[in-house]
């Protein structure tokens, strides 16, 4: 039996720091900021940037350190995921601030809930025990339910929040049930012990446990057929909330799948990878085809998310270090592109007008060449066209599939991305080749535009020189 | 011997109360029967020396959850006739599910032989004198499981924040009555009580 020591607190510095920062922001918003919520927003951004720096410099790369008697691990995967989560959260909040102010949603609790969702992501990234996995998921989900339903007087947003809550609760139930079966079979909650003890041939209880766990993971990812909540939440919630749901939690989903399946159920990879293969193939097909029929850009992004999640799951289907690398690389690239896509939607909207219909983007190149260029970069990249980062991400996943002798799945992946390219390029077509007509111009907030341009530049540069990020990802996954 | 008699007594009360929960017509009686069920369960836990769990069951479920439940039952205007209207139609389905569950339980216990190796009389090792499972739970929670325990505290904090975000209406500030605690504490007798000198009046 271990007891608490300062060393544990130091080892879990990012979480301890963030938990303290949440309390600080909560108190600051109540007693100092008062009506001037913009101050809380600034403080939150500072907290996030400092958190990224702290994680980067406060932890040693290349080590794997356990804390709290084996309930917590600080390794290279968790380090990379945490730094990315801090930075992407800061980016989403930066993009969302103007929108929140215009919609009258700029209240301090939004920032507190964003930080607590981030804490859930960090906990998941470092989880080595079914108990910590579950607490992390709940911390993330509960905050997201609140963020989605934040505009409570808006019926559609409240409905989206309700759907998300009910389906999320069912998924949590499935996860717990699966975990209880795994515990029943092995008598341990520790993922490392699970992986060493579960070596015998799979019995009914074990298969049931894996099935429930995989279903819960698929729900948290939003993979078909557990994707029903995704379009409604993306469309119904305030755009700033959808952006938060669409980006940082994807890192958490990766962490969840990696810790539970790749590290915990290592010996059972044949079972869960077959299940994931079906889910992933369904996701890329359904996501890409249904996205074509959408007239609302948020719904289009939602189905695009379902299709992209399929690609991340392809990486897990391979069930090898190469596959996990591809999945992690894809997740990071996808989040970078999605943040920019939502940022552009937010930059298009102004007082009383939200550019959520695809028609709102007609002739944008003549009204606002910079923004049109940014959106074009994002769309080209998400479609997987070189020289953008999205191309390398798709390539890595397909190479990993070929590496794992999954030829048929690789063919499906390529065909699905060809179908997907249609609706991404349609947005570009609308912006460059359709007449603008009478439409309100996009907002001219300078800071937002500069950061968006930098975001698009990052998508381009990481595509031209993919080595740095690839290197980081390869070093993060053990055995890669 | 005495322990066994007590066990059967509490178990009988518990079963009767649990049956009453679903058979009684008045929802308030139903909720009160559930309280009795919880008390009996807590007593049985006490018999197996799980005193902490027993106390928590009474404090949390009887003290907080059931009181809340009773409030809801009494404050919501539930139309019972409407709720009961479909009962006869769905009774066969409920019966079927009950039969299925009973068959499963019987199957697990007898057919699979689960529980055949358990000797009810010597199943539990006697606790060492002076051992306290409250202490053991506390030590476990605050050493080995400290990290998830503290995270659960954060979870509760988030739940509070979300509940306030979704329900508190500060916007309509004019209509909201608020307490000023400082003013309440600082109030003096002279501000509240006025002593009047009135001459006695004669009854006319």
mmCIF file of C-alpha atoms in Angstrom, chain A residues 238-392:
data_model
loop_
_atom_site.group_PDB
_atom_site.id
_atom_site.type_symbol
_atom_site.label_atom_id
_atom_site.label_comp_id
_atom_site.label_asym_id
_atom_site.label_seq_id
_atom_site.Cartn_x
_atom_site.Cartn_y
_atom_site.Cartn_z
ATOM 1 C CA UNK A 238 -23.866 26.835 -30.311
ATOM 2 C CA UNK A 239 -21.032 26.735 -32.891
ATOM 3 C CA UNK A 240 -18.383 27.437 -30.244
ATOM 4 C CA UNK A 241 -19.668 24.426 -28.255
ATOM 5 C CA UNK A 242 -19.759 22.172 -31.326
ATOM 6 C CA UNK A 243 -16.180 23.178 -32.016
ATOM 7 C CA UNK A 244 -15.177 22.028 -28.527
ATOM 8 C CA UNK A 245 -17.030 18.726 -28.949
ATOM 9 C CA UNK A 246 -15.516 18.188 -32.394
ATOM 10 C CA UNK A 247 -11.856 18.740 -31.609
ATOM 11 C CA UNK A 248 -10.184 18.091 -28.246
ATOM 12 C CA UNK A 249 -12.349 15.076 -27.227
ATOM 13 C CA UNK A 250 -11.053 13.265 -30.330
ATOM 14 C CA UNK A 251 -7.655 13.204 -28.597
ATOM 15 C CA UNK A 252 -9.388 11.694 -25.578
ATOM 16 C CA UNK A 253 -11.087 9.073 -27.759
ATOM 17 C CA UNK A 254 -7.700 8.106 -29.150
ATOM 18 C CA UNK A 255 -6.298 7.876 -25.617
ATOM 19 C CA UNK A 256 -9.297 5.786 -24.510
ATOM 20 C CA UNK A 257 -8.889 3.297 -27.363
ATOM 21 C CA UNK A 258 -5.118 3.199 -26.963
ATOM 22 C CA UNK A 259 -5.115 2.637 -23.208
ATOM 23 C CA UNK A 260 -8.045 0.220 -23.058
ATOM 24 C CA UNK A 261 -7.564 -1.836 -26.211
ATOM 25 C CA UNK A 262 -3.924 -1.513 -27.245
ATOM 26 C CA UNK A 263 -2.421 -1.539 -23.741
ATOM 27 C CA UNK A 264 -5.053 -3.343 -21.671
ATOM 28 C CA UNK A 265 -6.498 -5.994 -23.970
ATOM 29 C CA UNK A 266 -3.261 -6.567 -25.876
ATOM 30 C CA UNK A 267 -3.666 -10.324 -26.094
ATOM 31 C CA UNK A 268 -7.220 -10.065 -27.378
ATOM 32 C CA UNK A 269 -6.355 -7.831 -30.337
ATOM 33 C CA UNK A 270 -7.761 -10.369 -32.820
ATOM 34 C CA UNK A 271 -11.218 -10.067 -31.241
ATOM 35 C CA UNK A 272 -11.502 -6.301 -30.949
ATOM 36 C CA UNK A 273 -9.729 -5.494 -34.197
ATOM 37 C CA UNK A 274 -12.304 -7.589 -36.103
ATOM 38 C CA UNK A 275 -15.103 -5.623 -34.380
ATOM 39 C CA UNK A 276 -13.399 -2.304 -35.073
ATOM 40 C CA UNK A 277 -12.879 -3.243 -38.737
ATOM 41 C CA UNK A 278 -16.645 -3.520 -39.249
ATOM 42 C CA UNK A 279 -17.304 -0.271 -37.370
ATOM 43 C CA UNK A 280 -14.580 1.588 -39.284
ATOM 44 C CA UNK A 281 -15.677 0.400 -42.732
ATOM 45 C CA UNK A 282 -19.299 1.315 -41.943
ATOM 46 C CA UNK A 283 -18.170 4.730 -40.669
ATOM 47 C CA UNK A 284 -16.144 5.737 -43.723
ATOM 48 C CA UNK A 285 -18.889 4.585 -46.100
ATOM 49 C CA UNK A 286 -21.873 6.034 -44.222
ATOM 50 C CA UNK A 287 -20.078 9.237 -43.236
ATOM 51 C CA UNK A 288 -18.808 10.080 -46.693
ATOM 52 C CA UNK A 289 -22.015 9.227 -48.547
ATOM 53 C CA UNK A 290 -24.460 10.955 -46.183
ATOM 54 C CA UNK A 291 -22.216 14.045 -46.049
ATOM 55 C CA UNK A 292 -22.842 14.611 -49.780
ATOM 56 C CA UNK A 293 -26.540 15.210 -49.154
ATOM 57 C CA UNK A 294 -26.036 17.909 -46.493
ATOM 58 C CA UNK A 295 -26.897 21.542 -47.136
ATOM 59 C CA UNK A 296 -25.766 22.683 -43.684
ATOM 60 C CA UNK A 297 -22.020 23.013 -43.272
ATOM 61 C CA UNK A 298 -22.135 21.902 -39.623
ATOM 62 C CA UNK A 299 -23.986 18.704 -40.521
ATOM 63 C CA UNK A 300 -21.522 18.197 -43.351
ATOM 64 C CA UNK A 301 -18.636 18.551 -40.898
ATOM 65 C CA UNK A 302 -20.416 16.109 -38.574
ATOM 66 C CA UNK A 303 -20.640 13.379 -41.206
ATOM 67 C CA UNK A 304 -17.100 14.199 -42.241
ATOM 68 C CA UNK A 305 -16.119 13.630 -38.592
ATOM 69 C CA UNK A 306 -17.801 10.208 -38.666
ATOM 70 C CA UNK A 307 -15.852 9.314 -41.818
ATOM 71 C CA UNK A 308 -12.564 10.561 -40.346
ATOM 72 C CA UNK A 309 -13.144 8.622 -37.139
ATOM 73 C CA UNK A 310 -13.348 5.562 -39.360
ATOM 74 C CA UNK A 311 -9.814 6.349 -40.527
ATOM 75 C CA UNK A 312 -8.543 6.650 -36.947
ATOM 76 C CA UNK A 313 -10.138 3.283 -36.170
ATOM 77 C CA UNK A 314 -8.406 1.768 -39.226
ATOM 78 C CA UNK A 315 -5.162 2.443 -37.396
ATOM 79 C CA UNK A 316 -6.439 0.377 -34.461
ATOM 80 C CA UNK A 317 -7.664 -2.371 -36.778
ATOM 81 C CA UNK A 318 -4.026 -3.057 -37.694
ATOM 82 C CA UNK A 319 -3.323 -3.526 -33.953
ATOM 83 C CA UNK A 320 0.420 -2.910 -34.214
ATOM 84 C CA UNK A 321 2.739 -0.040 -33.345
ATOM 85 C CA UNK A 322 2.594 1.129 -36.981
ATOM 86 C CA UNK A 323 -1.177 1.225 -36.796
ATOM 87 C CA UNK A 324 -1.300 3.164 -33.518
ATOM 88 C CA UNK A 325 1.231 5.635 -34.914
ATOM 89 C CA UNK A 326 -0.923 6.184 -37.979
ATOM 90 C CA UNK A 327 -4.014 6.612 -35.788
ATOM 91 C CA UNK A 328 -2.290 9.143 -33.531
ATOM 92 C CA UNK A 329 -0.889 11.065 -36.479
ATOM 93 C CA UNK A 330 -4.303 11.076 -38.139
ATOM 94 C CA UNK A 331 -5.995 12.261 -34.945
ATOM 95 C CA UNK A 332 -3.580 15.175 -34.496
ATOM 96 C CA UNK A 333 -3.835 16.224 -38.162
ATOM 97 C CA UNK A 334 -7.619 15.901 -38.121
ATOM 98 C CA UNK A 335 -8.012 18.026 -35.001
ATOM 99 C CA UNK A 336 -5.736 20.705 -36.500
ATOM 100 C CA UNK A 337 -7.896 20.836 -39.644
ATOM 101 C CA UNK A 338 -11.215 20.712 -37.801
ATOM 102 C CA UNK A 339 -10.258 23.588 -35.522
ATOM 103 C CA UNK A 340 -9.534 25.661 -38.630
ATOM 104 C CA UNK A 341 -12.803 24.610 -40.308
ATOM 105 C CA UNK A 342 -14.895 25.644 -37.305
ATOM 106 C CA UNK A 343 -12.824 28.786 -36.885
ATOM 107 C CA UNK A 344 -13.672 29.749 -40.456
ATOM 108 C CA UNK A 345 -17.387 29.143 -39.859
ATOM 109 C CA UNK A 346 -17.138 31.405 -36.802
ATOM 110 C CA UNK A 347 -15.237 34.058 -38.780
ATOM 111 C CA UNK A 348 -18.046 34.037 -41.366
ATOM 112 C CA UNK A 349 -20.779 34.756 -38.825
ATOM 113 C CA UNK A 350 -21.631 38.164 -37.478
ATOM 114 C CA UNK A 351 -24.386 39.784 -35.413
ATOM 115 C CA UNK A 352 -27.610 37.847 -35.840
ATOM 116 C CA UNK A 353 -26.266 35.842 -38.769
ATOM 117 C CA UNK A 354 -24.611 32.447 -38.682
ATOM 118 C CA UNK A 355 -23.056 31.133 -41.859
ATOM 119 C CA UNK A 356 -24.219 27.560 -41.393
ATOM 120 C CA UNK A 357 -25.725 26.935 -44.860
ATOM 121 C CA UNK A 358 -23.397 25.928 -47.667
ATOM 122 C CA UNK A 359 -25.074 28.580 -49.827
ATOM 123 C CA UNK A 360 -23.653 31.264 -47.536
ATOM 124 C CA UNK A 361 -20.221 30.448 -48.917
ATOM 125 C CA UNK A 362 -21.087 31.165 -52.561
ATOM 126 C CA UNK A 363 -18.642 33.553 -54.202
ATOM 127 C CA UNK A 364 -16.676 34.039 -50.985
ATOM 128 C CA UNK A 365 -13.435 34.370 -52.978
ATOM 129 C CA UNK A 366 -14.585 37.749 -54.300
ATOM 130 C CA UNK A 367 -15.961 39.012 -51.013
ATOM 131 C CA UNK A 368 -13.073 37.867 -48.827
ATOM 132 C CA UNK A 369 -10.133 36.236 -50.636
ATOM 133 C CA UNK A 370 -8.160 35.513 -47.442
ATOM 134 C CA UNK A 371 -10.940 33.604 -45.700
ATOM 135 C CA UNK A 372 -11.808 31.750 -48.906
ATOM 136 C CA UNK A 373 -8.162 30.750 -49.220
ATOM 137 C CA UNK A 374 -8.109 29.461 -45.632
ATOM 138 C CA UNK A 375 -11.263 27.411 -46.134
ATOM 139 C CA UNK A 376 -9.881 26.061 -49.424
ATOM 140 C CA UNK A 377 -6.685 24.908 -47.670
ATOM 141 C CA UNK A 378 -8.734 23.161 -44.968
ATOM 142 C CA UNK A 379 -11.012 21.465 -47.487
ATOM 143 C CA UNK A 380 -8.147 20.308 -49.726
ATOM 144 C CA UNK A 381 -6.322 18.982 -46.690
ATOM 145 C CA UNK A 382 -9.332 17.143 -45.244
ATOM 146 C CA UNK A 383 -10.009 15.638 -48.668
ATOM 147 C CA UNK A 384 -6.473 14.226 -48.525
ATOM 148 C CA UNK A 385 -4.911 16.111 -51.400
ATOM 149 C CA UNK A 386 -1.142 16.795 -51.341
ATOM 150 C CA UNK A 387 0.763 18.847 -50.308
ATOM 151 C CA UNK A 388 -1.331 19.312 -47.166
ATOM 152 C CA UNK A 389 -1.052 17.446 -43.852
ATOM 153 C CA UNK A 390 -4.314 15.569 -44.463
ATOM 154 C CA UNK A 391 -2.694 13.745 -47.346
ATOM 155 C CA UNK A 392 0.104 12.350 -45.198
#
